[in-house]
Coordinates of C-alpha atoms in Angstrom, one line a residue:
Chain A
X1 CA 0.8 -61.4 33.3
X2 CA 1.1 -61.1 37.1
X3 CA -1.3 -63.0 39.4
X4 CA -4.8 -61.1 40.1
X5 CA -4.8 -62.7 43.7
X6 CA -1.4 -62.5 45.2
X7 CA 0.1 -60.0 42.6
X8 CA 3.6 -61.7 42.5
X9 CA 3.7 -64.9 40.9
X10 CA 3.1 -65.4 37.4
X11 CA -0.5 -65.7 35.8
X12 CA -0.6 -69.9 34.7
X13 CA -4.4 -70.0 35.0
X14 CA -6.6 -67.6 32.6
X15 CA -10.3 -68.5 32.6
X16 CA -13.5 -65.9 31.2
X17 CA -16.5 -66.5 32.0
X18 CA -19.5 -65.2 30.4
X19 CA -22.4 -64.7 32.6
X20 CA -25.9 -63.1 30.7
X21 CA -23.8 -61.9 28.2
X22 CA -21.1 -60.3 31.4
X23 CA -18.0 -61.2 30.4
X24 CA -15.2 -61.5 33.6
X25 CA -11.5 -62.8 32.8
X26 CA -10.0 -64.0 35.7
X27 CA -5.8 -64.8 35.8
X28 CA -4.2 -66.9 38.8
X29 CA -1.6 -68.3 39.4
X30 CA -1.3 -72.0 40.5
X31 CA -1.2 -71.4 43.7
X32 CA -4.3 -69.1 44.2
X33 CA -6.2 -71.2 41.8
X34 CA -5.2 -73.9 44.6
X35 CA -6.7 -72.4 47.0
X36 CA -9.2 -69.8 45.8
X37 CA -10.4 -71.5 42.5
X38 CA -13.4 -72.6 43.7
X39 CA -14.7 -69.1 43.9
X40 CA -14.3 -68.2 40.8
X41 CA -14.7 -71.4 39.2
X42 CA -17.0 -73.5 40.7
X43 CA -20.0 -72.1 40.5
X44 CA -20.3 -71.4 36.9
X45 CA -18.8 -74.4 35.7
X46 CA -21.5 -76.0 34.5
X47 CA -23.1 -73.6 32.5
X48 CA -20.8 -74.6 29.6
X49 CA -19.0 -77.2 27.6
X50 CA -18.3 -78.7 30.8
X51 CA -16.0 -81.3 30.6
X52 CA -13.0 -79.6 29.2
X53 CA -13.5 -77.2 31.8
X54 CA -13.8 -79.9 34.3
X55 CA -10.9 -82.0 32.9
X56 CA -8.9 -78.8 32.9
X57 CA -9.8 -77.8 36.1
X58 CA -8.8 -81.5 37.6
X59 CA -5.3 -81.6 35.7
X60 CA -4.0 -78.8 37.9
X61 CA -4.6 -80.7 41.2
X62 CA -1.8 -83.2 41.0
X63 CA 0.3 -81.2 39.6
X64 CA -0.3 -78.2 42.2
X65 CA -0.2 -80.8 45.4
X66 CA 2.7 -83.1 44.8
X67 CA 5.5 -81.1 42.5
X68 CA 7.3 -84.6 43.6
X69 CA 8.7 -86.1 40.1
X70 CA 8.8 -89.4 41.5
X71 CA 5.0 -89.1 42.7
X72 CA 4.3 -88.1 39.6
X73 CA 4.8 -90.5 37.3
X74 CA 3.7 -93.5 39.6
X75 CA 0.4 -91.8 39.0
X76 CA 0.8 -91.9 35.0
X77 CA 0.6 -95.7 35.5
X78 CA -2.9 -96.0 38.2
X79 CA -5.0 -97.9 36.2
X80 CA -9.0 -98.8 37.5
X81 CA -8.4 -102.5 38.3
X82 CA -11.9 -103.0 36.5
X83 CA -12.9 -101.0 33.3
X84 CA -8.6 -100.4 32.7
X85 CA -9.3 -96.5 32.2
X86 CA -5.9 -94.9 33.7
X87 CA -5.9 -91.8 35.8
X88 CA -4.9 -89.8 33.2
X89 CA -7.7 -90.2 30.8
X90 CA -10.2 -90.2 34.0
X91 CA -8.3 -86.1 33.9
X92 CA -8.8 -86.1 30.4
X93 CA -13.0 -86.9 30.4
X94 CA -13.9 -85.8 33.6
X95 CA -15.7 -89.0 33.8
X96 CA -15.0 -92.1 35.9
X97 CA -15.2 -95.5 33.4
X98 CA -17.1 -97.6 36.6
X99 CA -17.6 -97.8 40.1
X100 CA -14.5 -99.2 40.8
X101 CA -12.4 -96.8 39.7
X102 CA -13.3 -94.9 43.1
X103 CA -11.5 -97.6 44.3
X104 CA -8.9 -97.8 42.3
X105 CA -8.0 -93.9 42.3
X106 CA -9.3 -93.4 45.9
X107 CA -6.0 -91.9 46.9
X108 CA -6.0 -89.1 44.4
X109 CA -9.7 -87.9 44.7
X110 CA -10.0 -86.1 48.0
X111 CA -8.4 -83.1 46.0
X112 CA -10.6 -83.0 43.2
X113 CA -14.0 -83.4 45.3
X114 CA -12.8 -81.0 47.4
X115 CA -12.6 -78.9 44.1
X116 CA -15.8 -79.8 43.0
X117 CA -17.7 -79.3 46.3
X118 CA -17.0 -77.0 48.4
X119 CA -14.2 -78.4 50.4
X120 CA -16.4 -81.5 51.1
X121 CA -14.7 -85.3 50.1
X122 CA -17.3 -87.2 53.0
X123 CA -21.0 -88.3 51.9
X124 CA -23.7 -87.2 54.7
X125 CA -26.7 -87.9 52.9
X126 CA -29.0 -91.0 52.4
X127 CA -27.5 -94.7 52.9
X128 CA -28.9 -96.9 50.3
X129 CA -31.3 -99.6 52.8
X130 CA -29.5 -102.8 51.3
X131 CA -26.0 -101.8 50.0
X132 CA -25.7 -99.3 53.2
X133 CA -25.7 -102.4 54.8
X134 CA -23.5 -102.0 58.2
X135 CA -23.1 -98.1 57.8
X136 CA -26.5 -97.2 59.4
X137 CA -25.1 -99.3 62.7
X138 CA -21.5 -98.2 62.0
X139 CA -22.9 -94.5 61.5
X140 CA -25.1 -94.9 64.6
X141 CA -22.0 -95.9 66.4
X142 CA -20.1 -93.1 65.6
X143 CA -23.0 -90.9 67.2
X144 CA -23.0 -92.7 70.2
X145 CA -19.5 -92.6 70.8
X146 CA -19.5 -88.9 70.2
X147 CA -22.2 -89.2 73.2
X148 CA -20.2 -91.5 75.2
X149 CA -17.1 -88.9 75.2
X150 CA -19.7 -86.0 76.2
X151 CA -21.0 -87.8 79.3
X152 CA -17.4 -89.4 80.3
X153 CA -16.5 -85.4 80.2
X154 CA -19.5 -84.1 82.4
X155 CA -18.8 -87.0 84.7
X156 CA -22.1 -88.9 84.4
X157 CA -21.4 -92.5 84.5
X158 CA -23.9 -94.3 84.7
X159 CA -25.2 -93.2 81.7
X160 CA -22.0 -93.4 79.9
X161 CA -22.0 -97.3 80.9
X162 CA -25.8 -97.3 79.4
X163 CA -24.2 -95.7 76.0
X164 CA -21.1 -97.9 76.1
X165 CA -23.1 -101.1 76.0
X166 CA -25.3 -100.3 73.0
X167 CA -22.0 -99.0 71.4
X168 CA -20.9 -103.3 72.2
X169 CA -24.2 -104.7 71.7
X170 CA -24.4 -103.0 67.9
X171 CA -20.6 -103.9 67.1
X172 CA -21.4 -107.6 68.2
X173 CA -24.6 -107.2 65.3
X174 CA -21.8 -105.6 62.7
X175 CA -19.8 -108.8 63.3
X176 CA -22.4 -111.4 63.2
X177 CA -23.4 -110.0 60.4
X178 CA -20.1 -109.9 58.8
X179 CA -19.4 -110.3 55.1
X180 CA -19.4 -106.8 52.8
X181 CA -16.7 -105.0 55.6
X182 CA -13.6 -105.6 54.9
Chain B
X1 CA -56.3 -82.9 15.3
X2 CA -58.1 -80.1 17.0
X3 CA -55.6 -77.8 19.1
X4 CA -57.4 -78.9 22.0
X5 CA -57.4 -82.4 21.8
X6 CA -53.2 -82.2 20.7
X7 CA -53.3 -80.1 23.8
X8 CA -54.8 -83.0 26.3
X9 CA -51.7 -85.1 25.0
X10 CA -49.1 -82.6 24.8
X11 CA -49.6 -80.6 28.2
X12 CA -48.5 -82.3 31.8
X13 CA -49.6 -81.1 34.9
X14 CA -46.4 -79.1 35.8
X15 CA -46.9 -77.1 32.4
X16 CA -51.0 -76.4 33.2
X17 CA -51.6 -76.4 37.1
X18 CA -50.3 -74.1 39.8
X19 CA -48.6 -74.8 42.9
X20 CA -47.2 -73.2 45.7
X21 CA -45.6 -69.9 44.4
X22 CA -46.7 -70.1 41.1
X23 CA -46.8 -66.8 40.4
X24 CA -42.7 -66.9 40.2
X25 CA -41.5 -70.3 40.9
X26 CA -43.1 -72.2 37.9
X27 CA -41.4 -75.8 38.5
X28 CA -39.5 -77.6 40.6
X29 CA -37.2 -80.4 40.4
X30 CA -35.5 -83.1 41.3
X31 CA -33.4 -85.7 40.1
X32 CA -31.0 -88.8 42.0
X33 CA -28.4 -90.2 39.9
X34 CA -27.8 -93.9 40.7
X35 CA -25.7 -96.5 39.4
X36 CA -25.3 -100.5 39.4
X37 CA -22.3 -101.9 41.1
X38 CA -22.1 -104.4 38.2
X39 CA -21.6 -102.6 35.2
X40 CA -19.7 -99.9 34.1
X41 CA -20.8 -96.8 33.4
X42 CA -22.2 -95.3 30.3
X43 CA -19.2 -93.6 29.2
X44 CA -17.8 -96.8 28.6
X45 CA -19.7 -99.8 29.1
X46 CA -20.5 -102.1 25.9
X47 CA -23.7 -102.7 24.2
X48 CA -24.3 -106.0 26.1
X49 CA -23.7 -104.6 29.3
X50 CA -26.1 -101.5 28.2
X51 CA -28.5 -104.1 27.1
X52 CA -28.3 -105.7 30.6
X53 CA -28.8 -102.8 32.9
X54 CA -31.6 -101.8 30.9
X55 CA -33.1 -105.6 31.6
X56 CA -32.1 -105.3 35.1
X57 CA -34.4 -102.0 35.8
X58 CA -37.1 -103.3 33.9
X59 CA -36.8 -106.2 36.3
X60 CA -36.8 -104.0 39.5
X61 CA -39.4 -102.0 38.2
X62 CA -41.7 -104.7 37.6
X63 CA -41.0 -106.5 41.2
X64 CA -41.6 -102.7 42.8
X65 CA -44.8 -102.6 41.1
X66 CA -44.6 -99.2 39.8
X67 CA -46.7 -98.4 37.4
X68 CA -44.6 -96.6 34.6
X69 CA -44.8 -96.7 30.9
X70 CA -41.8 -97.5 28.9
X71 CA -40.6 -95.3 26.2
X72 CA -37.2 -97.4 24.8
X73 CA -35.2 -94.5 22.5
X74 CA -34.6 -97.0 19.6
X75 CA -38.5 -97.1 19.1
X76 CA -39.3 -93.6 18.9
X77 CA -38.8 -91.4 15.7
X78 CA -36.7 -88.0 16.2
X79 CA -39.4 -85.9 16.6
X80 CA -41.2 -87.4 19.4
X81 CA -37.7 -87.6 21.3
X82 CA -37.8 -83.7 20.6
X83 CA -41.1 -83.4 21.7
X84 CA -40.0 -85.6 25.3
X85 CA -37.1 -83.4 25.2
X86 CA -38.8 -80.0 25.1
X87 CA -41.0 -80.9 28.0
X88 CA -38.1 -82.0 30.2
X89 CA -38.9 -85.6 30.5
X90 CA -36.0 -86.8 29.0
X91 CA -32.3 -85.1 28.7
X92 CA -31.0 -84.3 24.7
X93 CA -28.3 -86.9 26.2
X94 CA -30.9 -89.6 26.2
X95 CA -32.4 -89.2 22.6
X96 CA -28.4 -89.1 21.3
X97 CA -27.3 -92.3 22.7
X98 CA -30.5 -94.2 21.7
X99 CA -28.8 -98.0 21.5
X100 CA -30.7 -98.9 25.0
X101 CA -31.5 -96.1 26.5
X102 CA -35.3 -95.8 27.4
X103 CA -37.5 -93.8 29.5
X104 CA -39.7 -95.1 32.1
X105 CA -42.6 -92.2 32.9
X106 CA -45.8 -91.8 34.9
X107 CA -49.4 -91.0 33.4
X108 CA -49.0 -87.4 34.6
X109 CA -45.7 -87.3 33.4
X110 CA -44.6 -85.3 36.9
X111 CA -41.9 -89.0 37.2
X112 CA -39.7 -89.8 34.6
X113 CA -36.9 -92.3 35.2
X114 CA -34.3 -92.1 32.6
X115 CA -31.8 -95.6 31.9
X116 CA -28.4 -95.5 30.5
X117 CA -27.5 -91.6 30.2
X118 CA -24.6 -90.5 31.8
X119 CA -25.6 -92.8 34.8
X120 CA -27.8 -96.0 34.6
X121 CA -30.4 -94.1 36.3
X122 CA -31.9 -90.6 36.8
X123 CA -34.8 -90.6 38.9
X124 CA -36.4 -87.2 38.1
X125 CA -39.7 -85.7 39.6
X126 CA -41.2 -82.3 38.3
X127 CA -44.0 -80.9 39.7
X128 CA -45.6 -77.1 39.3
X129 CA -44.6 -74.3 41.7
X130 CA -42.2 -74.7 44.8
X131 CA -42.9 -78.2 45.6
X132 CA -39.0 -79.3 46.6
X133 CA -39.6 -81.3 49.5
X134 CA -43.0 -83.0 48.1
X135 CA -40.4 -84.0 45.0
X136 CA -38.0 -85.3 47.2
X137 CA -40.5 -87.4 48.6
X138 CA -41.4 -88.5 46.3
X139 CA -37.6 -89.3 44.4
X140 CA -36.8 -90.9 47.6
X141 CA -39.7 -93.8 47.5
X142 CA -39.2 -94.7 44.4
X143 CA -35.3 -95.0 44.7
X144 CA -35.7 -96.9 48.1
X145 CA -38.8 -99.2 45.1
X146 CA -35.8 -99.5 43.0
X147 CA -33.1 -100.3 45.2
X148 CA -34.8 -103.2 46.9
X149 CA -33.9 -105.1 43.3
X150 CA -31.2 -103.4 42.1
X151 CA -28.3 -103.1 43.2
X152 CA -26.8 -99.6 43.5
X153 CA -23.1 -98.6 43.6
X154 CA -22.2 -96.9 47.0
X155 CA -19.5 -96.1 48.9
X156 CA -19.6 -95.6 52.8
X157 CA -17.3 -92.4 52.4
X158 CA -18.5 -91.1 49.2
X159 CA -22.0 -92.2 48.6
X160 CA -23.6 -92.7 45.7
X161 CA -21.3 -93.3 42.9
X162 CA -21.8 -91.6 39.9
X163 CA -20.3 -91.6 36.0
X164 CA -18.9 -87.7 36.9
X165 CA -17.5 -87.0 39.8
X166 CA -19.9 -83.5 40.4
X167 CA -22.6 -85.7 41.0
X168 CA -21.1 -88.3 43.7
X169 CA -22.8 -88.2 47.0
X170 CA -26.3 -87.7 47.2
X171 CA -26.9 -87.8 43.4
X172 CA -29.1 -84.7 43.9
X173 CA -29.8 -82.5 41.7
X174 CA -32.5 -80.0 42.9
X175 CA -33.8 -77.1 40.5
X176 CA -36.6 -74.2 40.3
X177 CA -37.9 -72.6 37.2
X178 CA -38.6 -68.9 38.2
X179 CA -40.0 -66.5 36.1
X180 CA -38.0 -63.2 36.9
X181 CA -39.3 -60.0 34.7
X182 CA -39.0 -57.7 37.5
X183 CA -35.2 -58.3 38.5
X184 CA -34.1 -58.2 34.7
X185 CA -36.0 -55.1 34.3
X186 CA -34.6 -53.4 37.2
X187 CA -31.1 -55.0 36.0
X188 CA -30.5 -57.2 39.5
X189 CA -29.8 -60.4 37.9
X190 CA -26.5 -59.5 37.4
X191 CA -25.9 -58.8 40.9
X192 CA -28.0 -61.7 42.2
X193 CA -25.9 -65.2 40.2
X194 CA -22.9 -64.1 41.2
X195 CA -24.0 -63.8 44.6
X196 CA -26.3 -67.2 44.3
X197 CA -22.5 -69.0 43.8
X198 CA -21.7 -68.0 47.3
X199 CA -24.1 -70.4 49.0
X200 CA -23.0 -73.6 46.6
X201 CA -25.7 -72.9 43.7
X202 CA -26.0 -71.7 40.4
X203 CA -28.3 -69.8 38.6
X204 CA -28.3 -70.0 35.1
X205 CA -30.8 -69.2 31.6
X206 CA -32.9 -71.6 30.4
X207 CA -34.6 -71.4 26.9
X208 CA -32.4 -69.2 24.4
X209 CA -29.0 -69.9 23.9
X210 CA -25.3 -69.3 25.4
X211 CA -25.6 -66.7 28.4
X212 CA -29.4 -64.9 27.1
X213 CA -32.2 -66.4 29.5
X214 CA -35.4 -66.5 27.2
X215 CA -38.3 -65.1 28.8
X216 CA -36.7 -64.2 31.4
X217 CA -37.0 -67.5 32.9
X218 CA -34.0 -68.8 34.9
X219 CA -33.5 -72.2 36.9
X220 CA -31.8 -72.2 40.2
X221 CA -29.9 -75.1 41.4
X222 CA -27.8 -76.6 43.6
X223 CA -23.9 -77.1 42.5
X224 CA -22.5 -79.6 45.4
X225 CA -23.8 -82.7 45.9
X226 CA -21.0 -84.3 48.4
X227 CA -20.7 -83.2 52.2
X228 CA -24.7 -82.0 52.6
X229 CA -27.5 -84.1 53.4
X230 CA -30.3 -84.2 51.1
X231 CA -32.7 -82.3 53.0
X232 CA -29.7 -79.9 53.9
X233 CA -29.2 -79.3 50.0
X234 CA -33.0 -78.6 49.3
X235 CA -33.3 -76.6 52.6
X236 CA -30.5 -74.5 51.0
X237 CA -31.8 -74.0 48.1
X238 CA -35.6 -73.0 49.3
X239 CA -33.9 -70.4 51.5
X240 CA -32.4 -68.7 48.9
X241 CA -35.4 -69.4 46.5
X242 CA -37.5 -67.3 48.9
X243 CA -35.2 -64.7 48.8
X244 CA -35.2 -64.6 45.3
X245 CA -39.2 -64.6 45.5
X246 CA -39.1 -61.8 48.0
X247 CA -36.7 -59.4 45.9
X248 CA -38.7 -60.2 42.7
X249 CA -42.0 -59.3 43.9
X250 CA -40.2 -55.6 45.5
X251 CA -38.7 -55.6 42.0
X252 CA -42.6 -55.6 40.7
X253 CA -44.2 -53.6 43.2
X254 CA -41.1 -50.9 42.7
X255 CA -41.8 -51.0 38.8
X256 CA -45.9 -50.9 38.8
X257 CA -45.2 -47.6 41.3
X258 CA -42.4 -45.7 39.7
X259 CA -43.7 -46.1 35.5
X260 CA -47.0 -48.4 36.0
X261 CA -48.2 -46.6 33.4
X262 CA -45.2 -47.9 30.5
X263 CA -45.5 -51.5 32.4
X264 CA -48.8 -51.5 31.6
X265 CA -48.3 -50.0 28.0
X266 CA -46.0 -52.8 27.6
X267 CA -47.5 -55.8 29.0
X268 CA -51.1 -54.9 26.5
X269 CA -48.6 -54.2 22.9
X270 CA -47.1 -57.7 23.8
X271 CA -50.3 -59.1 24.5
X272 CA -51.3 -57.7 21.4
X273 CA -48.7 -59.0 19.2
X274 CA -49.5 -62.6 20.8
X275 CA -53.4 -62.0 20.0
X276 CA -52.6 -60.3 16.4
X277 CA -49.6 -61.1 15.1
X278 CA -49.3 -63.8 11.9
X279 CA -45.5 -64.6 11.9
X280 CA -43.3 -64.6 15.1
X281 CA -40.1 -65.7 16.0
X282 CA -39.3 -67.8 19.0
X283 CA -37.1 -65.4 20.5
X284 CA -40.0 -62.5 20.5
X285 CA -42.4 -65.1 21.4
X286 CA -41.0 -65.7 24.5
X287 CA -40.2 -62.1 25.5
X288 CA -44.3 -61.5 25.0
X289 CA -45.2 -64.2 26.5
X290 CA -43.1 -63.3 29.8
X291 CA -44.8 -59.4 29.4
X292 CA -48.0 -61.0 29.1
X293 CA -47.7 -63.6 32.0
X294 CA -46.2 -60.6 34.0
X295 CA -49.6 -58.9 33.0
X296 CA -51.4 -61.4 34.2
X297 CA -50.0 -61.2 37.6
X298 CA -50.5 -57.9 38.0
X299 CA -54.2 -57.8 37.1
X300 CA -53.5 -55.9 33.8
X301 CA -55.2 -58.7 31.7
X302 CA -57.9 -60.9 33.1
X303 CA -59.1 -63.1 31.0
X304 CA -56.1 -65.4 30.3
X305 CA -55.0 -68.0 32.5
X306 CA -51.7 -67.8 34.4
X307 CA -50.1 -71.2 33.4
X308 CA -50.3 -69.4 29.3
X309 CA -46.4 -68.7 29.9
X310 CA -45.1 -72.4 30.9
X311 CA -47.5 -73.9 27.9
X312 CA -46.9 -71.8 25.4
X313 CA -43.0 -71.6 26.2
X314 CA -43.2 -75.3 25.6
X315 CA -45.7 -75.4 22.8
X316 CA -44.1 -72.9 20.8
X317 CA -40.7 -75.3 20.4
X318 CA -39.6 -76.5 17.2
X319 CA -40.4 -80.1 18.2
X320 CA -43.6 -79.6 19.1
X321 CA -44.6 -77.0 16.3
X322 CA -43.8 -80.1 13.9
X323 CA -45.4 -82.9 16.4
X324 CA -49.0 -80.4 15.7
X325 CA -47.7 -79.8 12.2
X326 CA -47.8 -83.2 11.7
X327 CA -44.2 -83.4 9.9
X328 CA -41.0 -81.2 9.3
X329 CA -40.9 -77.6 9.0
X330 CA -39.0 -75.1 7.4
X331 CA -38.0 -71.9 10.0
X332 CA -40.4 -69.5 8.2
X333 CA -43.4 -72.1 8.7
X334 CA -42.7 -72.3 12.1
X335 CA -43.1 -68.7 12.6
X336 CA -46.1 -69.1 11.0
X337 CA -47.3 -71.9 12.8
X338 CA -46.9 -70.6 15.9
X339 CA -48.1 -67.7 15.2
X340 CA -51.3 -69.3 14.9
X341 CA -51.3 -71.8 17.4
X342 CA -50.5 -68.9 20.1
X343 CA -53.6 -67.3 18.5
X344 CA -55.8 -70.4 18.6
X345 CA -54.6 -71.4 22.2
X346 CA -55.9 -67.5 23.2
X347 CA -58.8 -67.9 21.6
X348 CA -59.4 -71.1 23.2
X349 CA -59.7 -69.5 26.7
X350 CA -61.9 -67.0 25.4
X351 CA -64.7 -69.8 24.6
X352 CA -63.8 -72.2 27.7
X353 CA -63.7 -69.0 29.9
X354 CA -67.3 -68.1 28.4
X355 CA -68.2 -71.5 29.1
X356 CA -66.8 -71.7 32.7
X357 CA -64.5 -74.4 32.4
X358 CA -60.9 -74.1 32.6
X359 CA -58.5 -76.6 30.9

């Protein structure tokens, strides 16, 4: 079966879904599933028996991005340095084993969040008040710096000074504070 | 126990008030997923470690001062899980895995904070009609309660870390309950989730089965939860809802003008089943009950209250046919049984409406 995307490669994913009783079979091949999965995949996803789907739908990431053999088998062997659950089984249940596997399997995630959500692998939302710690300052300093670049550009340097010592004055709070940052 | 009294205890304020929209939108929620930094998560953590998170938010809870009740699931019998379950307070997840898993809910029963499902915690908040942002809020003080003792697992790129990794990020999870006769009987829906996956949600059944959406009710949500802001997610999602709103009330207006008559017709044989009828199934239950509510807001029938479709829907469970019943039931005495009790709960309007009070 030939690729419904491209129409020249070979067929290696087949997925139906069943939406209020409309069934759709969809057939890609890796390399549009790559890229255009999401579309067809994402959104229903969780309106089933979920986590094969998921576990499937996370196995064909590595594989896809890094035909490297070498790569490859390294991976077989990343194990979360806390709970021990390897990067395969994480594939396998679609489920982390604790919070340090994020850690321990950061390298390999962007792919599969990007998967997941939309193309997005950075948080934007709320910052805990306690464990956010020094990301409210370091997130306000990334603003400011952003502001600072805007008024060097449009020449207005005096206020750019104003901006630049805030910028010093909340890194010399960061590093007082020290501690959780690495 | 008198249906009305069972009634006091079994109805919460989502099921029974009305709220913005209520006319479609008949509940809106939203839930956080958070996790401790300490333990690992539920999908493999040991029964000590279970044992201890669970100690840990009791602790936070009681230094926050919130005033929850505790429901642990090793305490409760199966069919009041069922009962918790069928009104949405607690997950089938959490009444599975009952080791120490509990339940932590307010007297309204519009909170309920669930320990050890597939994450630590799941701060959920359900209130009646559109009500989002309120929800939010609301999700958001208590977290911010919780946090100040507990302490969370968070990453500064990722966010909130979570057991699966479609819930990292924000941990939100923000859903409507809309009642949608008008776009299933025009056929739109079919047209409209498809299109719904476009903007990072998903629309989905709820009640019934597989792919069948029971009484024609359907819950919108959102599906990403990394890269969006919280308010970004629910301001999505209350965008589209409106739309949704917009084409469903067109979808009604279109219907009562082009065969008001057969609407009508409809809407008064299903409200006559409900009124008449001595054995009835769940799934016909629900498809009268959605005619009748329709009814209702279209001024075909007066003298029933609108929130009849979110209780009954409820009421008319297997858990809570039992929970009335007072034990276990066999499928045919269910039918029965809530046969009746749809009749008795009809009735019941008929004297409080009579007597001017409303429930």
């Amino acid at each position: 079966m030939v690729c419904q995307e491209c129409q020249q490669r070979p067929a290696a994913l087949h997925f139906t879904k069943v939406v209020n009783g409309e069934k759709t079979e969809v057939h890609l091949c890796e390399v549009c599933a790559q890229d255009k999965g999401d579309a067809f995949l994402a959104s229903d996803a969780s309106a089933f028996s979920f986590n094969n789907l998921l576990a499937g739908l996370l196995n064909i990431t590595p594989v896809v991005q890094q035909p490297n053999q070498s790569q490859h088998s390294d991976k077989e062997t990343i194990r979360c340095k806390e709970c021990e659950l390897t990067f395969p089984q994480f594939l396998k249940i679609g489920k982390f084993g604790c919070p340090s596997c994020y850690e321990s399997f950061r390298e390999e995630l962007p792919p599969i969040l990007k998967r997941l959500h939309s193309g997005n692998a950075i948080h934007q939302g709320k910052l805990p008040e306690r464990e956010g710690g020094s990301i409210h300052v370091k997130r306000k300093i990334s603003e400011l710096r952003t502001e600072l670049k805007e008024l060097v550009k449009e020449e207005e340097f005096e206020k750019a000074a104003g901006v630049r010592d805030h910028i010093r004055s909340l890194e010399k709070d960061i590093d007082q504070q020290g501690g959780d940052q690495p | 126990m008198t249906l009305e009294k069972f009634l006091t205890k079994a109805v919460t304020s989502w099921m029974n008030e009305e709220g913005p929209y209520s006319e479609i939108v008949l509940s809106s929620r939203i839930r956080l997923a958070r996790n401790s930094k300490h333990h690992s998560f539920p999908t493999v953590f040991t029964e000590k470690e279970a044992a201890d998170v669970s100690q840990k938010v009791k602790d936070s809870m009681q230094k926050a001062g919130e005033s929850l009740e505790l429901l642990e699931m090793k305490e409760l019998q199966e069919l009041q899980k069922r009962v918790l379950v069928e009104k949405h307070l607690i997950s089938p997840n959490l009444a599975e895995d009952s080791a120490s898993s509990a339940v932590w809910l307010s007297d309204e029963e519009d909170i309920s904070i669930m320990v050890n499902e597939e994450d630590h915690l799941r701060i959920q908040c359900l209130y009646p009609g559109l009500q989002l942002k309120e929800g939010l809020r609301k999700a958001n003080e208590l977290d911010d309660a919780i946090e100040e003792h507990f302490d969370y697992a968070f990453d500064e790129q990722l966010g909130y870390l979570t057991t699966c990794p479609t819930n990292v990020g924000t941990g939100l999870r923000a859903s409507v309950m809309m009642h949608l006769p008008g776009l299933m009987m025009t056929n739109q829906m079919n047209r409209i989730i498809p299109a719904i996956g476009q903007f990072g949600l998903v629309a989905r059944g709820i009640y019934g089965e597989g792919s069948e959406a029971l009484g024609n009710i359907f819950q919108i949500s959102n599906q990403t939860t990394l890269g969006k802001s919280e308010e970004d997610i629910v301001e999505d999602l209350l965008r589209v809802v409106h739309q949704i709103i917009a084409q469903e009330k067109a979808a009604r207006e279109a219907l009562v003008q082009t065969s008001g008559v057969q609407l009508e017709d409809r809407v008064l044989r299903s409200y006559g089943v409900l009124r008449y009828s001595r054995i009835i199934e769940s799934i016909e239950a629900a498809k009268c009950l959605s005619d009748v509510r329709l009814g209702i807001d279209l001024g075909y029938i007066k003298d029933v209250p609108r929130t009849i479709l979110n209780e009954l829907m409820i009421l008319t469970q297997p858990g809570f046919l039992q929970q009335y019943a007072g034990g276990f039931l066999r499928p045919f005495e269910r039918d029965l049984r809530r046969a009746s009790l749809i009749r008795e709960r009809l009735e019941m309007d008929d004297s409080q409406l009579k007597g001017g009070t409303d429930l």
